[in-house]
Amino acid sequence: IIRFRGENSKPQLAARTTEGQLYKLPFKDFIDMIECARRKKSTPLTLVKGILRDSLPVGRKLDELECLVPIEAEEVWAAGVTYEKSRDERNYESSGGKSSAATFYDKVYDAKRPEIFFKSTKKRTIGPGETVYLRSDSNWQIPEPELGLVLDHKGEILGYTIGNDMSCRDIEGENPLYLPQAKIWRNSCSIGPAIRLAESVEDPYRFQIICRIYRQHTKVFEESASTSQLKRTYEELCSYLASENMIFDGTVLLTGTCIVPPSDFTLQDGDQVEIEIPGIGILRNPVKSQINQS
Ligand code: DO4
Ligand code: MG
């Protein structure tokens, strides 16, 4: 499911079939579609498939559209240290470059309770093509390419998207109590370009995640990982998020990163971040210093 700028600049919801065809959907947004499926006691995939039978094709290719954030999520939450790689890199940044004895990162990796933190609000979250900003008080900033779960108000998984949990390694490494400042600022979270309906995914632990970073049109970083390396189950993460909490239809839960650029790498003004999950899409965002924002 995508959202793009349609006629009269109005957001338009659309479905993309596995063959790559795009059809307009008669809903205000993703949540409106979920509510309609609920009213009809149907599932989102059955509802969409039924509509596609007599729906109008968009008539343009995906890369000709101005894709918008696929869901204006009230809240984005994130899980942390869910992959071995994340634990090891966080041990490194918090120990001044030395690998140290057991830390709270080791402890949370092994603990029953996962790390879940608040990441973003509707206004701080951007979509494909929009600019992610850098903080001016950090010299060590990276994208965190993550699979995002789109949830309903009970914490059930409605679909999968791509997320970038922008992070400041120096701020987090200085003191774990600085985590909100290392994670949350203007345009520090990007999601999109599509939501893959959960029912259409055979095995969500087989998503490949690829991250590429371009500097002056040259690729300066590329790495890939698989959600098969995840230490936790999605249900485990969702149940901790929903427990004793209040969540909303369309809440997004990022599931943690398994890709971390080399320790001498920091994002720069003018870079472009590209995160691809085959079967969902490619999330591209230019990077800018806030002082240079236009
Ligand atoms: O522990 C801090 C944040 C972890 C995180 O964002 C991740 O593992 O992706
Ligand atoms: Mg993260």
XYZ file of C-alpha atoms and ligand atoms in Angstrom:
304
model
C 0.000 0.000 0.000
C 1.401 3.405 -0.956
C 0.264 7.012 -0.663
C 1.145 9.502 -3.378
C 0.376 13.054 -4.361
C -2.578 12.718 -6.712
C -4.929 15.102 -8.503
C -5.081 18.637 -7.065
C -2.084 17.681 -4.895
C -4.360 15.552 -2.708
C -2.899 12.413 -1.048
C -4.154 9.291 -2.800
C -3.950 5.747 -1.409
C -3.037 2.988 -3.870
C -2.261 -0.705 -3.931
C 0.640 -2.216 -5.801
C 0.193 -5.813 -6.891
C 3.034 -8.327 -6.832
C 3.176 -7.882 -10.632
C 3.913 -4.180 -10.077
C 0.558 -2.700 -11.210
C -0.815 0.257 -9.280
C -4.514 0.765 -8.527
C -6.241 3.622 -6.724
C -7.965 2.757 -3.445
C -11.124 4.572 -2.319
C -9.940 5.294 1.241
C -8.798 8.479 2.956
C -5.710 6.727 4.286
C -4.346 3.404 5.560
C -6.299 3.574 8.833
C -9.545 4.313 6.987
C -8.881 1.143 4.969
C -8.248 -0.914 8.139
C -11.422 0.423 9.749
C -13.431 -0.483 6.632
C -12.044 -4.055 6.709
C -12.981 -4.261 10.389
C -16.542 -3.022 9.720
C -16.954 -5.568 6.934
C -15.496 -8.305 9.173
C -12.951 -8.861 6.429
C -9.177 -8.780 6.381
C -7.251 -5.895 4.767
C -5.879 -8.150 2.013
C -9.293 -9.628 1.149
C -10.807 -6.141 1.132
C -8.100 -4.771 -1.174
C -8.214 -7.758 -3.535
C -12.011 -7.348 -3.840
C -11.652 -3.647 -4.679
C -8.892 -4.223 -7.245
C -11.261 -6.228 -9.434
C -13.038 -3.058 -10.551
C -10.547 -0.394 -9.634
C -8.910 2.145 -11.948
C -5.208 1.756 -12.652
C -3.099 4.726 -11.515
C -1.758 4.987 -15.071
C 1.749 5.963 -13.989
C 4.763 3.966 -12.821
C 5.854 3.971 -9.178
C 9.009 5.999 -9.871
C 6.929 8.676 -11.648
C 4.851 9.318 -8.516
C 5.599 11.612 -5.610
C 5.276 9.048 -2.844
C 4.248 10.343 0.575
C 4.718 8.865 4.029
C 2.480 5.744 3.775
C 0.912 6.334 7.183
C 0.757 9.421 9.389
C 1.502 7.436 12.538
C 0.595 9.138 15.818
C 3.631 7.498 17.378
C 6.701 5.595 16.295
C 8.396 3.383 18.881
C 11.613 1.439 18.439
C 13.196 -1.681 19.830
C 16.921 -1.689 20.499
C 19.799 -4.146 20.793
C 17.757 -6.837 19.069
C 20.700 -7.931 16.894
C 24.194 -8.992 18.025
C 25.741 -6.325 15.771
C 23.836 -3.527 17.551
C 24.930 -4.804 20.962
C 28.601 -4.982 19.902
C 28.653 -1.518 18.301
C 26.952 0.059 21.335
C 29.483 -1.570 23.653
C 32.171 0.008 21.443
C 30.728 3.544 21.395
C 30.041 3.622 25.145
C 33.519 2.412 26.130
C 35.608 5.022 24.319
C 36.498 2.570 21.558
C 37.563 -0.330 23.800
C 35.535 -3.490 24.028
C 34.596 -3.732 27.666
C 33.256 -6.131 30.240
C 29.525 -6.832 30.451
C 27.505 -3.654 29.988
C 23.832 -2.781 30.129
C 23.795 -3.486 26.360
C 24.900 -7.092 27.013
C 22.340 -7.315 29.781
C 19.433 -6.041 27.694
C 20.392 -8.312 24.778
C 20.037 -11.337 27.089
C 17.196 -10.081 29.298
C 13.615 -11.300 29.035
C 12.378 -7.691 28.695
C 13.531 -6.041 25.435
C 14.621 -2.424 25.115
C 11.702 -0.413 23.710
C 11.901 3.352 23.453
C 9.803 6.202 22.152
C 11.157 7.363 18.789
C 8.901 9.815 16.999
C 5.617 11.628 16.573
C 3.577 12.367 13.442
C 5.208 15.745 12.882
C 8.767 14.498 13.370
C 8.314 11.538 11.020
C 9.021 11.992 7.334
C 8.430 9.896 4.233
C 10.306 9.008 1.039
C 12.201 11.842 -0.624
C 11.974 14.142 2.390
C 15.064 15.377 4.183
C 16.447 13.774 7.337
C 18.245 16.338 9.444
C 21.546 16.138 11.284
C 22.033 17.508 14.801
C 24.559 20.316 15.092
C 25.763 19.068 18.519
C 26.873 15.637 17.304
C 29.911 14.560 15.283
C 28.974 10.912 14.907
C 25.640 10.346 13.194
C 24.354 7.314 11.332
C 21.174 5.979 9.769
C 19.746 2.818 11.352
C 17.974 0.757 8.667
C 15.191 -1.222 10.309
C 12.099 -3.244 9.504
C 9.035 -1.403 10.842
C 5.877 -3.127 12.075
C 2.605 -1.265 11.469
C 0.293 -2.180 14.338
C -3.354 -1.897 15.254
C -4.522 -0.600 18.633
C -4.167 -4.078 20.154
C -0.564 -4.485 19.017
C -1.400 -6.915 16.182
C 0.761 -6.610 13.058
C -1.117 -5.131 10.098
C 1.858 -4.699 7.829
C 5.575 -4.129 7.342
C 7.404 -0.987 6.286
C 10.963 0.371 6.173
C 12.289 2.714 8.846
C 15.360 4.848 9.434
C 16.070 5.340 13.150
C 18.607 8.198 12.774
C 21.020 8.085 15.711
C 23.867 10.072 17.299
C 26.470 7.563 18.461
C 28.528 10.097 20.435
C 25.566 11.413 22.445
C 24.280 7.910 23.251
C 27.831 6.686 23.942
C 28.543 9.521 26.406
C 25.678 8.541 28.688
C 22.739 6.159 28.132
C 20.476 8.681 29.873
C 20.949 10.885 26.811
C 19.130 8.319 24.626
C 16.099 10.543 23.841
C 18.454 13.296 22.615
C 20.489 10.778 20.614
C 17.319 9.556 18.914
C 14.655 12.264 18.735
C 14.918 15.571 16.925
C 13.349 17.291 13.919
C 13.045 14.819 10.967
C 15.042 12.104 12.749
C 12.699 9.312 11.675
C 11.774 8.276 8.177
C 9.328 5.544 7.130
C 8.036 4.221 3.809
C 7.711 4.104 0.872
C 5.099 1.326 1.230
C 3.317 -0.874 3.738
C 3.337 -4.531 2.794
C 0.180 -6.122 4.188
C 1.094 -8.750 6.783
C -1.152 -11.401 5.251
C 0.798 -11.224 1.993
C 4.132 -12.077 3.617
C 5.078 -15.721 3.736
C 7.919 -15.456 6.259
C 8.660 -12.067 7.880
C 11.925 -13.453 9.289
C 13.319 -13.672 5.753
C 13.347 -9.993 4.819
C 16.650 -8.762 3.462
C 17.614 -5.207 4.521
C 20.131 -3.295 2.410
C 21.539 0.107 3.297
C 23.453 2.326 0.853
C 24.866 5.768 1.501
C 25.850 8.091 -1.355
C 28.164 11.112 -1.104
C 28.374 13.352 -4.170
C 26.791 10.561 -6.248
C 29.429 8.025 -5.154
C 28.411 5.067 -3.027
C 30.433 5.306 0.204
C 28.710 2.520 2.142
C 26.694 -0.592 1.394
C 25.802 -3.468 3.659
C 22.982 -5.959 3.950
C 21.465 -8.070 6.697
C 18.501 -10.350 7.215
C 15.671 -10.312 9.724
C 16.551 -13.992 10.295
C 19.354 -12.606 12.529
C 16.828 -10.988 14.905
C 17.207 -12.186 18.509
C 13.523 -11.656 19.409
C 10.177 -12.439 17.820
C 7.944 -9.637 16.527
C 5.145 -10.863 18.822
C 7.478 -10.553 21.824
C 8.351 -6.936 20.908
C 4.699 -6.018 20.243
C 3.481 -7.548 23.474
C 6.021 -5.545 25.530
C 5.053 -2.361 23.675
C 1.327 -2.956 24.200
C 1.591 -4.166 27.780
C -0.025 -1.662 30.216
C 0.258 0.893 27.397
C -2.067 2.741 25.111
C -1.306 2.363 21.427
C -3.166 3.507 18.368
C -4.182 2.021 15.031
C -1.171 2.708 12.823
C 1.480 2.857 15.540
C 4.835 1.902 14.031
C 7.372 -0.207 15.912
C 10.889 -0.258 14.454
C 12.550 -3.580 15.215
C 16.209 -2.587 15.677
C 19.243 -2.368 13.460
C 21.642 -5.016 12.269
C 23.613 -2.667 10.016
C 26.054 -0.142 11.446
C 28.535 1.764 9.219
C 32.244 1.578 10.191
C 33.132 3.440 13.382
C 34.979 6.249 11.509
C 31.850 7.032 9.456
C 29.497 9.929 10.121
C 26.744 11.277 7.883
C 27.371 14.628 6.211
C 25.239 17.400 4.777
C 24.401 16.432 1.170
C 24.542 12.644 1.668
C 21.709 10.444 0.471
C 20.524 7.412 2.495
C 18.882 4.520 0.693
C 17.310 1.602 2.556
C 15.891 -1.265 0.534
C 13.806 -4.207 1.685
C 12.932 -6.317 -1.373
C 9.175 -6.906 -1.333
C 8.542 -3.555 0.385
C 10.514 -0.972 -1.590
C 13.348 1.546 -1.372
C 13.287 4.393 1.136
C 15.480 7.279 -0.070
C 16.161 10.414 1.959
C 18.603 13.268 1.423
C 20.567 14.368 4.509
C 20.950 17.986 5.597
C 22.403 19.961 8.486
C 19.615 21.863 10.167
C 21.589 25.094 9.800
C 21.483 24.611 6.014
C 17.815 23.711 5.811
C 15.887 25.526 3.152
O 20.237 1.125 22.830
C 19.967 2.038 22.143
C 19.298 2.050 20.847
C 19.354 0.760 20.109
C 18.823 0.827 18.723
O 18.269 1.808 18.262
C 18.965 -0.353 17.833
O 19.520 -1.383 18.244
O 18.518 -0.277 16.691
Mg 17.639 1.593 16.131
